[in-house]
Amino acid sequence: MRRSHRCVKDKEFHDMKKFKVELWSRESQEHQRAFRDQAFKLDEMVPSRTIADRLLQLYLDTFETTYRILHVPSFLTQYADYWRNPQKPDMAFVAQLLAVMAAGSRFYSESLARDERDSYQTSATKWIMAVQSYISCTFVSHDIDLGIIQTQTLLLVARLAVASDGDVAWASLGSLIRSAMTMGLHRD
C-alpha cells in the first residue's frame, strides 16, 4: 500500500514538474515574441548615415585593430545593405551596429563643441541600454551562436569605453564566458 502511494506521489511530482517546464517555456517564448515585436525599436535609434559612418570608422580604427571581434568585410557588407534598405533591418545586426557606435563615440573628435560630444555620450549610453535589453530578452541557450557572442563582446567593449557603469561592466564578462562555453568554444 505504501509503495503504491509513493508511486502515485512520484508520478504527480513528475507531472507537475513537466507542467511547470511547459508553462515557463511558453511564457518565455511569449515574452521573447513580444519583445522582438517592439524591442526598443533599435532601428529607430540609429543616427544619420554621416554620424554612423564616423562612429563606425572610429571603432574600426581603435578597438577592432586590437580586439578583432568582427569579420570587418562581412560587417561592412551588412552595413552597406542596411543603408540600402533600412526599412527591413536585421535586428541582430542593428544591435551590433549600436554597440560599435557606442564604443566609437568614446573617440569622437574633441574639436567639436563640448555639448555635441556630450550628446553622443548620452546617445551611447542609451544604445548600450538598448543592446543590453535586446540581448537579455532574446537570448535563449539553444539560440547561442557566434553572432550573440560577438554582440555580447561588443557590448562589453562599449560599456567599458563609455564607462557608464564602471566596474559593473565586468560582471557581464561572466555571462559572456558562460555563453561561449555553452556554445563549446572552450574545447580544442
Backbone as JSON Lines, residues from 0, in Angstrom:
{"i":0,"aa":"M","n":[0.83,-1.18,0.0],"ca":[0.0,0.0,0.0],"c":[0.88,1.25,0.0]}
{"i":1,"aa":"R","n":[1.88,1.23,0.84],"ca":[2.76,2.37,0.97],"c":[3.53,2.61,-0.34]}
{"i":2,"aa":"R","n":[3.95,1.52,-0.97],"ca":[4.69,1.62,-2.23],"c":[3.84,2.22,-3.34]}
{"i":3,"aa":"S","n":[2.58,1.82,-3.44],"ca":[1.7,2.37,-4.48],"c":[1.42,3.85,-4.22]}
{"i":4,"aa":"H","n":[1.32,4.23,-2.95],"ca":[1.1,5.63,-2.6],"c":[2.31,6.47,-3.02]}
{"i":5,"aa":"R","n":[3.51,5.9,-2.84],"ca":[4.74,6.58,-3.22],"c":[4.83,6.74,-4.74]}
{"i":6,"aa":"C","n":[4.44,5.71,-5.49],"ca":[4.45,5.78,-6.95],"c":[3.49,6.86,-7.44]}
{"i":7,"aa":"V","n":[2.34,6.98,-6.81],"ca":[1.36,8.0,-7.19],"c":[1.95,9.38,-6.92]}
{"i":8,"aa":"K","n":[2.6,9.54,-5.75],"ca":[3.21,10.83,-5.42],"c":[4.33,11.18,-6.41]}
{"i":9,"aa":"D","n":[5.16,10.17,-6.76],"ca":[6.24,10.4,-7.71],"c":[5.69,10.81,-9.08]}
{"i":10,"aa":"K","n":[4.63,10.13,-9.51],"ca":[4.02,10.46,-10.8],"c":[3.44,11.87,-10.76]}
{"i":11,"aa":"E","n":[2.77,12.22,-9.67],"ca":[2.21,13.56,-9.55],"c":[3.32,14.61,-9.55]}
{"i":12,"aa":"F","n":[4.4,14.32,-8.87],"ca":[5.53,15.23,-8.82],"c":[6.11,15.45,-10.22]}
{"i":13,"aa":"H","n":[6.33,14.36,-10.95],"ca":[6.89,14.47,-12.29],"c":[5.92,15.16,-13.25]}
{"i":14,"aa":"D","n":[4.62,14.87,-13.12],"ca":[3.63,15.55,-13.95],"c":[3.62,17.05,-13.67]}
{"i":15,"aa":"M","n":[3.69,17.41,-12.39],"ca":[3.69,18.82,-12.02],"c":[4.97,19.51,-12.52]}
{"i":16,"aa":"K","n":[6.08,18.81,-12.4],"ca":[7.35,19.36,-12.87],"c":[7.32,19.57,-14.39]}
{"i":17,"aa":"K","n":[6.77,18.6,-15.12],"ca":[6.65,18.7,-16.57],"c":[5.75,19.88,-16.95]}
{"i":18,"aa":"F","n":[4.64,20.03,-16.23],"ca":[3.72,21.14,-16.48],"c":[4.41,22.48,-16.24]}
{"i":19,"aa":"K","n":[5.18,22.56,-15.18],"ca":[5.89,23.79,-14.84],"c":[6.88,24.16,-15.95]}
{"i":20,"aa":"V","n":[7.62,23.19,-16.45],"ca":[8.58,23.43,-17.53],"c":[7.87,23.92,-18.78]}
{"i":21,"aa":"E","n":[6.75,23.27,-19.12],"ca":[5.99,23.68,-20.3],"c":[5.44,25.09,-20.14]}
{"i":22,"aa":"L","n":[4.96,25.42,-18.95],"ca":[4.41,26.73,-18.68],"c":[5.49,27.81,-18.78]}
{"i":23,"aa":"W","n":[6.65,27.56,-18.16],"ca":[7.75,28.52,-18.22],"c":[8.24,28.68,-19.65]}
{"i":24,"aa":"S","n":[8.3,27.58,-20.39],"ca":[8.76,27.64,-21.77],"c":[7.8,28.49,-22.6]}
{"i":25,"aa":"R","n":[6.51,28.25,-22.46],"ca":[5.51,29.01,-23.2],"c":[5.56,30.49,-22.82]}
{"i":26,"aa":"E","n":[5.67,30.78,-21.52],"ca":[5.74,32.16,-21.06],"c":[7.0,32.85,-21.57]}
{"i":27,"aa":"S","n":[8.1,32.14,-21.56],"ca":[9.35,32.7,-22.06],"c":[9.26,33.01,-23.55]}
{"i":28,"aa":"Q","n":[8.68,32.1,-24.32],"ca":[8.53,32.32,-25.75],"c":[7.62,33.51,-26.04]}
{"i":29,"aa":"E","n":[6.53,33.64,-25.28],"ca":[5.62,34.78,-25.47],"c":[6.32,36.09,-25.13]}
{"i":30,"aa":"H","n":[7.11,36.08,-24.07],"ca":[7.85,37.29,-23.68],"c":[8.84,37.68,-24.77]}
{"i":31,"aa":"Q","n":[9.56,36.71,-25.3],"ca":[10.53,36.99,-26.35],"c":[9.85,37.47,-27.62]}
{"i":32,"aa":"R","n":[8.72,36.87,-27.97],"ca":[7.98,37.28,-29.16],"c":[7.51,38.73,-29.0]}
{"i":33,"aa":"A","n":[6.98,39.07,-27.84],"ca":[6.51,40.43,-27.59],"c":[7.67,41.41,-27.66]}
{"i":34,"aa":"F","n":[8.82,41.02,-27.1],"ca":[9.97,41.91,-27.12],"c":[10.48,42.11,-28.54]}
{"i":35,"aa":"R","n":[10.54,41.02,-29.31],"ca":[11.03,41.15,-30.68],"c":[10.13,42.07,-31.5]}
{"i":36,"aa":"D","n":[8.84,42.08,-31.19],"ca":[7.92,42.93,-31.93],"c":[8.13,44.4,-31.62]}
{"i":37,"aa":"Q","n":[8.49,44.75,-30.38],"ca":[8.67,46.16,-30.05],"c":[10.09,46.52,-29.64]}
{"i":38,"aa":"A","n":[10.86,45.59,-29.23],"ca":[12.27,45.63,-28.87],"c":[12.99,46.96,-28.97]}
{"i":39,"aa":"F","n":[12.61,47.91,-28.13],"ca":[13.32,49.17,-28.03],"c":[13.38,49.91,-29.36]}
{"i":40,"aa":"K","n":[12.81,49.33,-30.39],"ca":[12.88,49.93,-31.73],"c":[14.33,50.3,-32.04]}
{"i":41,"aa":"L","n":[15.19,49.31,-31.99],"ca":[16.62,49.54,-32.19],"c":[16.91,50.3,-33.47]}
{"i":42,"aa":"D","n":[16.17,49.97,-34.54],"ca":[16.43,50.63,-35.81],"c":[16.12,52.13,-35.77]}
{"i":43,"aa":"E","n":[15.23,52.54,-34.86],"ca":[14.91,53.96,-34.72],"c":[16.0,54.72,-33.96]}
{"i":44,"aa":"M","n":[16.9,54.0,-33.32],"ca":[17.97,54.63,-32.54],"c":[19.21,54.92,-33.38]}
{"i":45,"aa":"V","n":[19.29,54.36,-34.58],"ca":[20.46,54.56,-35.42],"c":[20.47,56.01,-35.91]}
{"i":46,"aa":"P","n":[21.59,56.72,-35.73],"ca":[21.68,58.12,-36.16],"c":[21.78,58.22,-37.69]}
{"i":47,"aa":"S","n":[21.98,59.42,-38.17],"ca":[22.11,59.63,-39.62],"c":[23.34,58.89,-40.16]}
{"i":48,"aa":"R","n":[23.34,58.7,-41.44],"ca":[24.42,57.94,-42.09],"c":[25.78,58.57,-41.85]}
{"i":49,"aa":"T","n":[25.9,59.89,-41.92],"ca":[27.21,60.53,-41.74],"c":[27.76,60.31,-40.33]}
{"i":50,"aa":"I","n":[26.89,60.4,-39.35],"ca":[27.32,60.17,-37.96],"c":[27.67,58.7,-37.76]}
{"i":51,"aa":"A","n":[26.82,57.82,-38.29],"ca":[27.07,56.38,-38.17],"c":[28.39,56.01,-38.84]}
{"i":52,"aa":"D","n":[28.65,56.58,-40.02],"ca":[29.91,56.31,-40.72],"c":[31.11,56.71,-39.86]}
{"i":53,"aa":"R","n":[31.02,57.89,-39.27],"ca":[32.13,58.41,-38.45],"c":[32.36,57.55,-37.22]}
{"i":54,"aa":"L","n":[31.27,57.2,-36.52],"ca":[31.4,56.39,-35.3],"c":[31.9,54.99,-35.62]}
{"i":55,"aa":"L","n":[31.43,54.42,-36.73],"ca":[31.91,53.11,-37.15],"c":[33.4,53.16,-37.46]}
{"i":56,"aa":"Q","n":[33.82,54.18,-38.19],"ca":[35.25,54.3,-38.52],"c":[36.1,54.47,-37.27]}
{"i":57,"aa":"L","n":[35.62,55.24,-36.3],"ca":[36.35,55.4,-35.04],"c":[36.5,54.06,-34.32]}
{"i":58,"aa":"Y","n":[35.44,53.27,-34.31],"ca":[35.53,51.94,-33.69],"c":[36.55,51.08,-34.42]}
{"i":59,"aa":"L","n":[36.45,51.04,-35.75],"ca":[37.34,50.19,-36.54],"c":[38.81,50.61,-36.38]}
{"i":60,"aa":"D","n":[39.04,51.91,-36.27],"ca":[40.42,52.41,-36.14],"c":[41.01,52.19,-34.75]}
{"i":61,"aa":"T","n":[40.18,52.02,-33.75],"ca":[40.69,51.9,-32.38],"c":[40.53,50.48,-31.85]}
{"i":62,"aa":"F","n":[39.32,50.07,-31.59],"ca":[39.1,48.79,-30.92],"c":[39.32,47.57,-31.82]}
{"i":63,"aa":"E","n":[38.85,47.64,-33.05],"ca":[38.91,46.45,-33.91],"c":[40.34,46.08,-34.27]}
{"i":64,"aa":"T","n":[41.24,47.04,-34.26],"ca":[42.64,46.71,-34.54],"c":[43.27,45.89,-33.43]}
{"i":65,"aa":"T","n":[42.71,46.0,-32.23],"ca":[43.24,45.28,-31.08],"c":[42.45,44.01,-30.78]}
{"i":66,"aa":"Y","n":[41.13,44.12,-30.73],"ca":[40.31,43.01,-30.25],"c":[39.84,42.03,-31.32]}
{"i":67,"aa":"R","n":[39.69,42.45,-32.55],"ca":[39.29,41.57,-33.66],"c":[38.01,40.79,-33.33]}
{"i":68,"aa":"I","n":[36.95,41.5,-33.04],"ca":[35.68,40.88,-32.69],"c":[34.87,40.55,-33.94]}
{"i":69,"aa":"L","n":[34.91,41.45,-34.9],"ca":[34.1,41.31,-36.11],"c":[34.94,40.84,-37.28]}
{"i":70,"aa":"H","n":[34.28,40.2,-38.24],"ca":[34.9,39.99,-39.54],"c":[34.54,41.24,-40.34]}
{"i":71,"aa":"V","n":[35.48,42.16,-40.43],"ca":[35.21,43.51,-40.94],"c":[34.59,43.51,-42.34]}
{"i":72,"aa":"P","n":[35.11,42.75,-43.31],"ca":[34.47,42.78,-44.64],"c":[32.99,42.37,-44.59]}
{"i":73,"aa":"S","n":[32.67,41.35,-43.82],"ca":[31.27,40.91,-43.7],"c":[30.43,41.97,-43.02]}
{"i":74,"aa":"F","n":[30.96,42.58,-41.97],"ca":[30.23,43.61,-41.25],"c":[29.98,44.82,-42.15]}
{"i":75,"aa":"L","n":[30.97,45.22,-42.93],"ca":[30.82,46.36,-43.82],"c":[29.81,46.06,-44.93]}
{"i":76,"aa":"T","n":[29.75,44.81,-45.37],"ca":[28.74,44.42,-46.36],"c":[27.35,44.53,-45.76]}
{"i":77,"aa":"Q","n":[27.18,44.03,-44.53],"ca":[25.9,44.16,-43.84],"c":[25.55,45.62,-43.61]}
{"i":78,"aa":"Y","n":[26.54,46.43,-43.31],"ca":[26.34,47.86,-43.08],"c":[25.83,48.54,-44.36]}
{"i":79,"aa":"A","n":[26.45,48.22,-45.47],"ca":[26.02,48.79,-46.76],"c":[24.6,48.32,-47.09]}
{"i":80,"aa":"D","n":[24.32,47.04,-46.84],"ca":[22.97,46.5,-47.08],"c":[21.93,47.19,-46.2]}
{"i":81,"aa":"Y","n":[22.32,47.46,-44.95],"ca":[21.41,48.16,-44.04],"c":[21.02,49.52,-44.6]}
{"i":82,"aa":"W","n":[21.99,50.27,-45.09],"ca":[21.68,51.62,-45.59],"c":[20.97,51.58,-46.94]}
{"i":83,"aa":"R","n":[21.11,50.49,-47.69],"ca":[20.35,50.35,-48.92],"c":[18.87,50.13,-48.65]}
{"i":84,"aa":"N","n":[18.56,49.39,-47.58],"ca":[17.17,49.07,-47.26],"c":[16.96,49.13,-45.74]}
{"i":85,"aa":"P","n":[16.93,50.34,-45.16],"ca":[16.78,50.45,-43.7],"c":[15.37,50.14,-43.18]}
{"i":86,"aa":"Q","n":[14.41,49.94,-44.08],"ca":[13.05,49.64,-43.65],"c":[12.91,48.23,-43.1]}
{"i":87,"aa":"K","n":[13.74,47.3,-43.54],"ca":[13.66,45.91,-43.07],"c":[15.01,45.47,-42.52]}
{"i":88,"aa":"P","n":[15.39,46.01,-41.37],"ca":[16.72,45.69,-40.85],"c":[16.74,44.34,-40.11]}
{"i":89,"aa":"D","n":[17.93,43.76,-40.08],"ca":[18.19,42.59,-39.27],"c":[18.53,43.12,-37.87]}
{"i":90,"aa":"M","n":[17.65,42.85,-36.9],"ca":[17.82,43.44,-35.56],"c":[19.12,42.99,-34.89]}
{"i":91,"aa":"A","n":[19.57,41.78,-35.18],"ca":[20.85,41.33,-34.61],"c":[21.99,42.21,-35.12]}
{"i":92,"aa":"F","n":[21.95,42.56,-36.42],"ca":[22.96,43.44,-36.97],"c":[22.84,44.84,-36.36]}
{"i":93,"aa":"V","n":[21.63,45.35,-36.24],"ca":[21.42,46.7,-35.69],"c":[21.95,46.75,-34.26]}
{"i":94,"aa":"A","n":[21.74,45.69,-33.48],"ca":[22.26,45.65,-32.11],"c":[23.79,45.74,-32.13]}
{"i":95,"aa":"Q","n":[24.42,45.01,-33.03],"ca":[25.88,45.09,-33.14],"c":[26.32,46.48,-33.58]}
{"i":96,"aa":"L","n":[25.6,47.07,-34.53],"ca":[25.94,48.4,-35.01],"c":[25.84,49.44,-33.88]}
{"i":97,"aa":"L","n":[24.79,49.36,-33.08],"ca":[24.65,50.3,-31.96],"c":[25.79,50.14,-30.95]}
{"i":98,"aa":"A","n":[26.17,48.9,-30.68],"ca":[27.28,48.66,-29.74],"c":[28.59,49.2,-30.31]}
{"i":99,"aa":"V","n":[28.81,49.0,-31.61],"ca":[30.02,49.5,-32.27],"c":[30.05,51.03,-32.21]}
{"i":100,"aa":"M","n":[28.91,51.66,-32.5],"ca":[28.87,53.13,-32.48],"c":[29.03,53.67,-31.06]}
{"i":101,"aa":"A","n":[28.49,52.96,-30.08],"ca":[28.65,53.4,-28.69],"c":[30.13,53.38,-28.3]}
{"i":102,"aa":"A","n":[30.83,52.33,-28.68],"ca":[32.26,52.25,-28.39],"c":[33.03,53.33,-29.15]}
{"i":103,"aa":"G","n":[32.69,53.54,-30.42],"ca":[33.36,54.55,-31.22],"c":[33.11,55.97,-30.73]}
{"i":104,"aa":"S","n":[31.97,56.18,-30.07],"ca":[31.65,57.54,-29.59],"c":[32.67,58.03,-28.56]}
{"i":105,"aa":"R","n":[33.36,57.12,-27.93],"ca":[34.38,57.49,-26.94],"c":[35.49,58.32,-27.57]}
{"i":106,"aa":"F","n":[35.75,58.1,-28.84],"ca":[36.85,58.78,-29.52],"c":[36.36,59.86,-30.48]}
{"i":107,"aa":"Y","n":[35.12,60.27,-30.3],"ca":[34.59,61.32,-31.16],"c":[35.42,62.58,-30.98]}
{"i":108,"aa":"S","n":[35.71,63.27,-32.03],"ca":[36.64,64.4,-32.07],"c":[36.42,65.43,-30.97]}
{"i":109,"aa":"E","n":[37.49,65.8,-30.31],"ca":[37.46,66.83,-29.28],"c":[37.26,68.21,-29.89]}
{"i":110,"aa":"S","n":[37.49,68.34,-31.2],"ca":[37.4,69.66,-31.83],"c":[35.96,70.16,-31.92]}
{"i":111,"aa":"L","n":[35.01,69.27,-31.75],"ca":[33.61,69.68,-31.77],"c":[33.26,70.39,-30.47]}
{"i":112,"aa":"A","n":[32.17,71.08,-30.51],"ca":[31.69,71.76,-29.3],"c":[31.44,70.73,-28.21]}
{"i":113,"aa":"R","n":[31.68,71.09,-26.98],"ca":[31.53,70.18,-25.85],"c":[30.12,69.61,-25.77]}
{"i":114,"aa":"D","n":[29.11,70.42,-26.04],"ca":[27.72,69.96,-25.97],"c":[27.45,68.85,-26.97]}
{"i":115,"aa":"E","n":[28.02,68.96,-28.18],"ca":[27.79,67.95,-29.2],"c":[28.44,66.62,-28.81]}
{"i":116,"aa":"R","n":[29.64,66.69,-28.24],"ca":[30.32,65.48,-27.79],"c":[29.51,64.81,-26.67]}
{"i":117,"aa":"D","n":[29.02,65.63,-25.74],"ca":[28.22,65.09,-24.65],"c":[26.94,64.44,-25.15]}
{"i":118,"aa":"S","n":[26.36,64.99,-26.22],"ca":[25.13,64.4,-26.74],"c":[25.39,63.0,-27.3]}
{"i":119,"aa":"Y","n":[26.57,62.77,-27.88],"ca":[26.89,61.43,-28.37],"c":[27.17,60.48,-27.22]}
{"i":120,"aa":"Q","n":[27.73,60.99,-26.14],"ca":[27.94,60.16,-24.96],"c":[26.58,59.74,-24.37]}
{"i":121,"aa":"T","n":[25.64,60.67,-24.35],"ca":[24.3,60.35,-23.86],"c":[23.63,59.33,-24.77]}
{"i":122,"aa":"S","n":[23.76,59.53,-26.08],"ca":[23.21,58.57,-27.03],"c":[23.86,57.2,-26.86]}
{"i":123,"aa":"A","n":[25.18,57.2,-26.65],"ca":[25.91,55.94,-26.47],"c":[25.37,55.17,-25.27]}
{"i":124,"aa":"T","n":[25.08,55.88,-24.2],"ca":[24.52,55.22,-23.01],"c":[23.16,54.6,-23.33]}
{"i":125,"aa":"K","n":[22.35,55.31,-24.09],"ca":[21.05,54.77,-24.49],"c":[21.21,53.56,-25.41]}
{"i":126,"aa":"W","n":[22.17,53.63,-26.33],"ca":[22.41,52.5,-27.22],"c":[22.84,51.27,-26.43]}
{"i":127,"aa":"I","n":[23.7,51.49,-25.44],"ca":[24.18,50.38,-24.6],"c":[23.0,49.74,-23.86]}
{"i":128,"aa":"M","n":[22.16,50.56,-23.28],"ca":[21.0,50.03,-22.56],"c":[20.07,49.25,-23.5]}
{"i":129,"aa":"A","n":[19.88,49.76,-24.7],"ca":[19.0,49.1,-25.67],"c":[19.58,47.75,-26.09]}
{"i":130,"aa":"V","n":[20.88,47.71,-26.36],"ca":[21.51,46.45,-26.78],"c":[21.51,45.45,-25.62]}
{"i":131,"aa":"Q","n":[21.76,45.94,-24.41],"ca":[21.71,45.05,-23.24],"c":[20.32,44.45,-23.09]}
{"i":132,"aa":"S","n":[19.31,45.26,-23.25],"ca":[17.93,44.79,-23.16],"c":[17.63,43.8,-24.29]}
{"i":133,"aa":"Y","n":[18.08,44.1,-25.49],"ca":[17.88,43.2,-26.63],"c":[18.5,41.84,-26.35]}
{"i":134,"aa":"I","n":[19.73,41.83,-25.86],"ca":[20.41,40.56,-25.58],"c":[19.67,39.78,-24.49]}
{"i":135,"aa":"S","n":[19.33,40.45,-23.41],"ca":[18.72,39.73,-22.29],"c":[17.33,39.21,-22.62]}
{"i":136,"aa":"C","n":[16.63,39.85,-23.53],"ca":[15.26,39.42,-23.84],"c":[15.17,38.49,-25.04]}
{"i":137,"aa":"T","n":[16.2,38.4,-25.83],"ca":[16.15,37.5,-26.99],"c":[17.09,36.32,-26.85]}
{"i":138,"aa":"F","n":[17.84,36.3,-25.79],"ca":[18.88,35.3,-25.58],"c":[18.28,34.03,-24.97]}
{"i":139,"aa":"V","n":[18.34,32.95,-25.7],"ca":[17.89,31.65,-25.23],"c":[19.04,30.68,-25.48]}
{"i":140,"aa":"S","n":[19.32,29.81,-24.54],"ca":[20.53,28.99,-24.62],"c":[20.65,28.21,-25.92]}
{"i":141,"aa":"H","n":[19.54,27.7,-26.48],"ca":[19.68,26.93,-27.71],"c":[19.87,27.85,-28.93]}
{"i":142,"aa":"D","n":[19.71,29.16,-28.74],"ca":[19.9,30.11,-29.83],"c":[21.31,30.69,-29.84]}
{"i":143,"aa":"I","n":[22.19,30.24,-28.99],"ca":[23.54,30.81,-28.92],"c":[24.28,30.51,-30.22]}
{"i":144,"aa":"D","n":[24.78,31.56,-30.82],"ca":[25.62,31.41,-32.0],"c":[26.72,32.47,-31.93]}
{"i":145,"aa":"L","n":[27.56,32.48,-32.92],"ca":[28.68,33.42,-32.9],"c":[28.19,34.86,-32.91]}
{"i":146,"aa":"G","n":[27.07,35.13,-33.55],"ca":[26.52,36.48,-33.58],"c":[26.18,36.99,-32.19]}
{"i":147,"aa":"I","n":[25.59,36.14,-31.35],"ca":[25.27,36.53,-29.97],"c":[26.55,36.79,-29.19]}
{"i":148,"aa":"I","n":[27.54,35.92,-29.37],"ca":[28.82,36.09,-28.68],"c":[29.47,37.42,-29.11]}
{"i":149,"aa":"Q","n":[29.44,37.7,-30.41],"ca":[30.0,38.96,-30.9],"c":[29.26,40.15,-30.31]}
{"i":150,"aa":"T","n":[27.94,40.08,-30.28],"ca":[27.15,41.19,-29.74],"c":[27.45,41.4,-28.26]}
{"i":151,"aa":"Q","n":[27.54,40.31,-27.51],"ca":[27.88,40.43,-26.09],"c":[29.27,41.04,-25.91]}
{"i":152,"aa":"T","n":[30.22,40.63,-26.74],"ca":[31.58,41.16,-26.64],"c":[31.62,42.64,-27.02]}
{"i":153,"aa":"L","n":[30.92,42.99,-28.09],"ca":[30.86,44.4,-28.5],"c":[30.21,45.25,-27.42]}
{"i":154,"aa":"L","n":[29.18,44.7,-26.79],"ca":[28.51,45.43,-25.72],"c":[29.46,45.65,-24.54]}
{"i":155,"aa":"L","n":[30.23,44.64,-24.2],"ca":[31.2,44.79,-23.11],"c":[32.24,45.86,-23.44]}
{"i":156,"aa":"V","n":[32.75,45.85,-24.66],"ca":[33.72,46.87,-25.08],"c":[33.08,48.26,-25.01]}
{"i":157,"aa":"A","n":[31.84,48.38,-25.47],"ca":[31.15,49.68,-25.45],"c":[30.95,50.15,-24.01]}
{"i":158,"aa":"R","n":[30.55,49.24,-23.13],"ca":[30.33,49.62,-21.73],"c":[31.62,50.09,-21.08]}
{"i":159,"aa":"L","n":[32.7,49.43,-21.38],"ca":[33.99,49.85,-20.81],"c":[34.48,51.15,-21.44]}
{"i":160,"aa":"A","n":[34.23,51.34,-22.73],"ca":[34.67,52.57,-23.41],"c":[33.91,53.78,-22.9]}
{"i":161,"aa":"V","n":[32.62,53.65,-22.76],"ca":[31.8,54.78,-22.32],"c":[31.92,54.96,-20.82]}
{"i":162,"aa":"A","n":[32.27,53.9,-20.11],"ca":[32.43,53.92,-18.66],"c":[31.16,54.4,-17.97]}
{"i":163,"aa":"S","n":[30.02,53.97,-18.52],"ca":[28.75,54.39,-17.94],"c":[28.44,53.68,-16.63]}
{"i":164,"aa":"D","n":[28.97,52.49,-16.47],"ca":[28.67,51.75,-15.24],"c":[29.92,51.15,-14.6]}
{"i":165,"aa":"G","n":[31.07,51.68,-14.94],"ca":[32.32,51.33,-14.28],"c":[32.58,49.85,-14.1]}
{"i":166,"aa":"D","n":[32.87,49.47,-12.87],"ca":[33.25,48.1,-12.57],"c":[32.12,47.09,-12.8]}
{"i":167,"aa":"V","n":[30.9,47.55,-12.81],"ca":[29.77,46.64,-13.0],"c":[29.82,46.01,-14.39]}
{"i":168,"aa":"A","n":[30.41,46.7,-15.34],"ca":[30.52,46.16,-16.7],"c":[31.24,44.82,-16.71]}
{"i":169,"aa":"W","n":[32.2,44.65,-15.82],"ca":[32.96,43.41,-15.79],"c":[32.11,42.24,-15.33]}
{"i":170,"aa":"A","n":[31.04,42.5,-14.62],"ca":[30.16,41.42,-14.18],"c":[29.55,40.7,-15.38]}
{"i":171,"aa":"S","n":[29.31,41.44,-16.46],"ca":[28.73,40.82,-17.66],"c":[29.73,39.92,-18.37]}
{"i":172,"aa":"L","n":[31.0,40.04,-18.03],"ca":[32.01,39.17,-18.62],"c":[31.73,37.71,-18.28]}
{"i":173,"aa":"G","n":[31.24,37.46,-17.07],"ca":[30.9,36.08,-16.68],"c":[29.82,35.49,-17.57]}
{"i":174,"aa":"S","n":[28.83,36.29,-17.9],"ca":[27.77,35.84,-18.8],"c":[28.33,35.53,-20.19]}
{"i":175,"aa":"L","n":[29.22,36.39,-20.65],"ca":[29.86,36.17,-21.96],"c":[30.65,34.87,-21.97]}
{"i":176,"aa":"I","n":[31.4,34.63,-20.92],"ca":[32.21,33.4,-20.84],"c":[31.3,32.17,-20.79]}
{"i":177,"aa":"R","n":[30.23,32.23,-20.0],"ca":[29.3,31.09,-19.94],"c":[28.62,30.86,-21.29]}
{"i":178,"aa":"S","n":[28.29,31.93,-22.0],"ca":[27.69,31.78,-23.33],"c":[28.66,31.08,-24.28]}
{"i":179,"aa":"A","n":[29.92,31.5,-24.25],"ca":[30.93,30.88,-25.11],"c":[31.13,29.4,-24.75]}
{"i":180,"aa":"M","n":[31.1,29.09,-23.46],"ca":[31.25,27.7,-23.04],"c":[30.03,26.87,-23.45]}
{"i":181,"aa":"T","n":[28.85,27.45,-23.35],"ca":[27.63,26.75,-23.77],"c":[27.72,26.41,-25.26]}
{"i":182,"aa":"M","n":[28.3,27.31,-26.02],"ca":[28.46,27.09,-27.46],"c":[29.58,26.1,-27.74]}
{"i":183,"aa":"G","n":[30.44,25.84,-26.75],"ca":[31.52,24.87,-26.91],"c":[32.83,25.48,-27.34]}
{"i":184,"aa":"L","n":[32.98,26.79,-27.21],"ca":[34.21,27.44,-27.66],"c":[35.4,27.2,-26.73]}
{"i":185,"aa":"H","n":[35.17,26.6,-25.57],"ca":[36.26,26.32,-24.66],"c":[36.99,25.02,-25.01]}
{"i":186,"aa":"R","n":[36.43,24.24,-25.93],"ca":[37.05,22.96,-26.31],"c":[38.06,23.17,-27.42]}
{"i":187,"aa":"D","n":[39.05,22.27,-27.47],"ca":[40.03,22.33,-28.57],"c":[39.4,21.83,-29.83]}
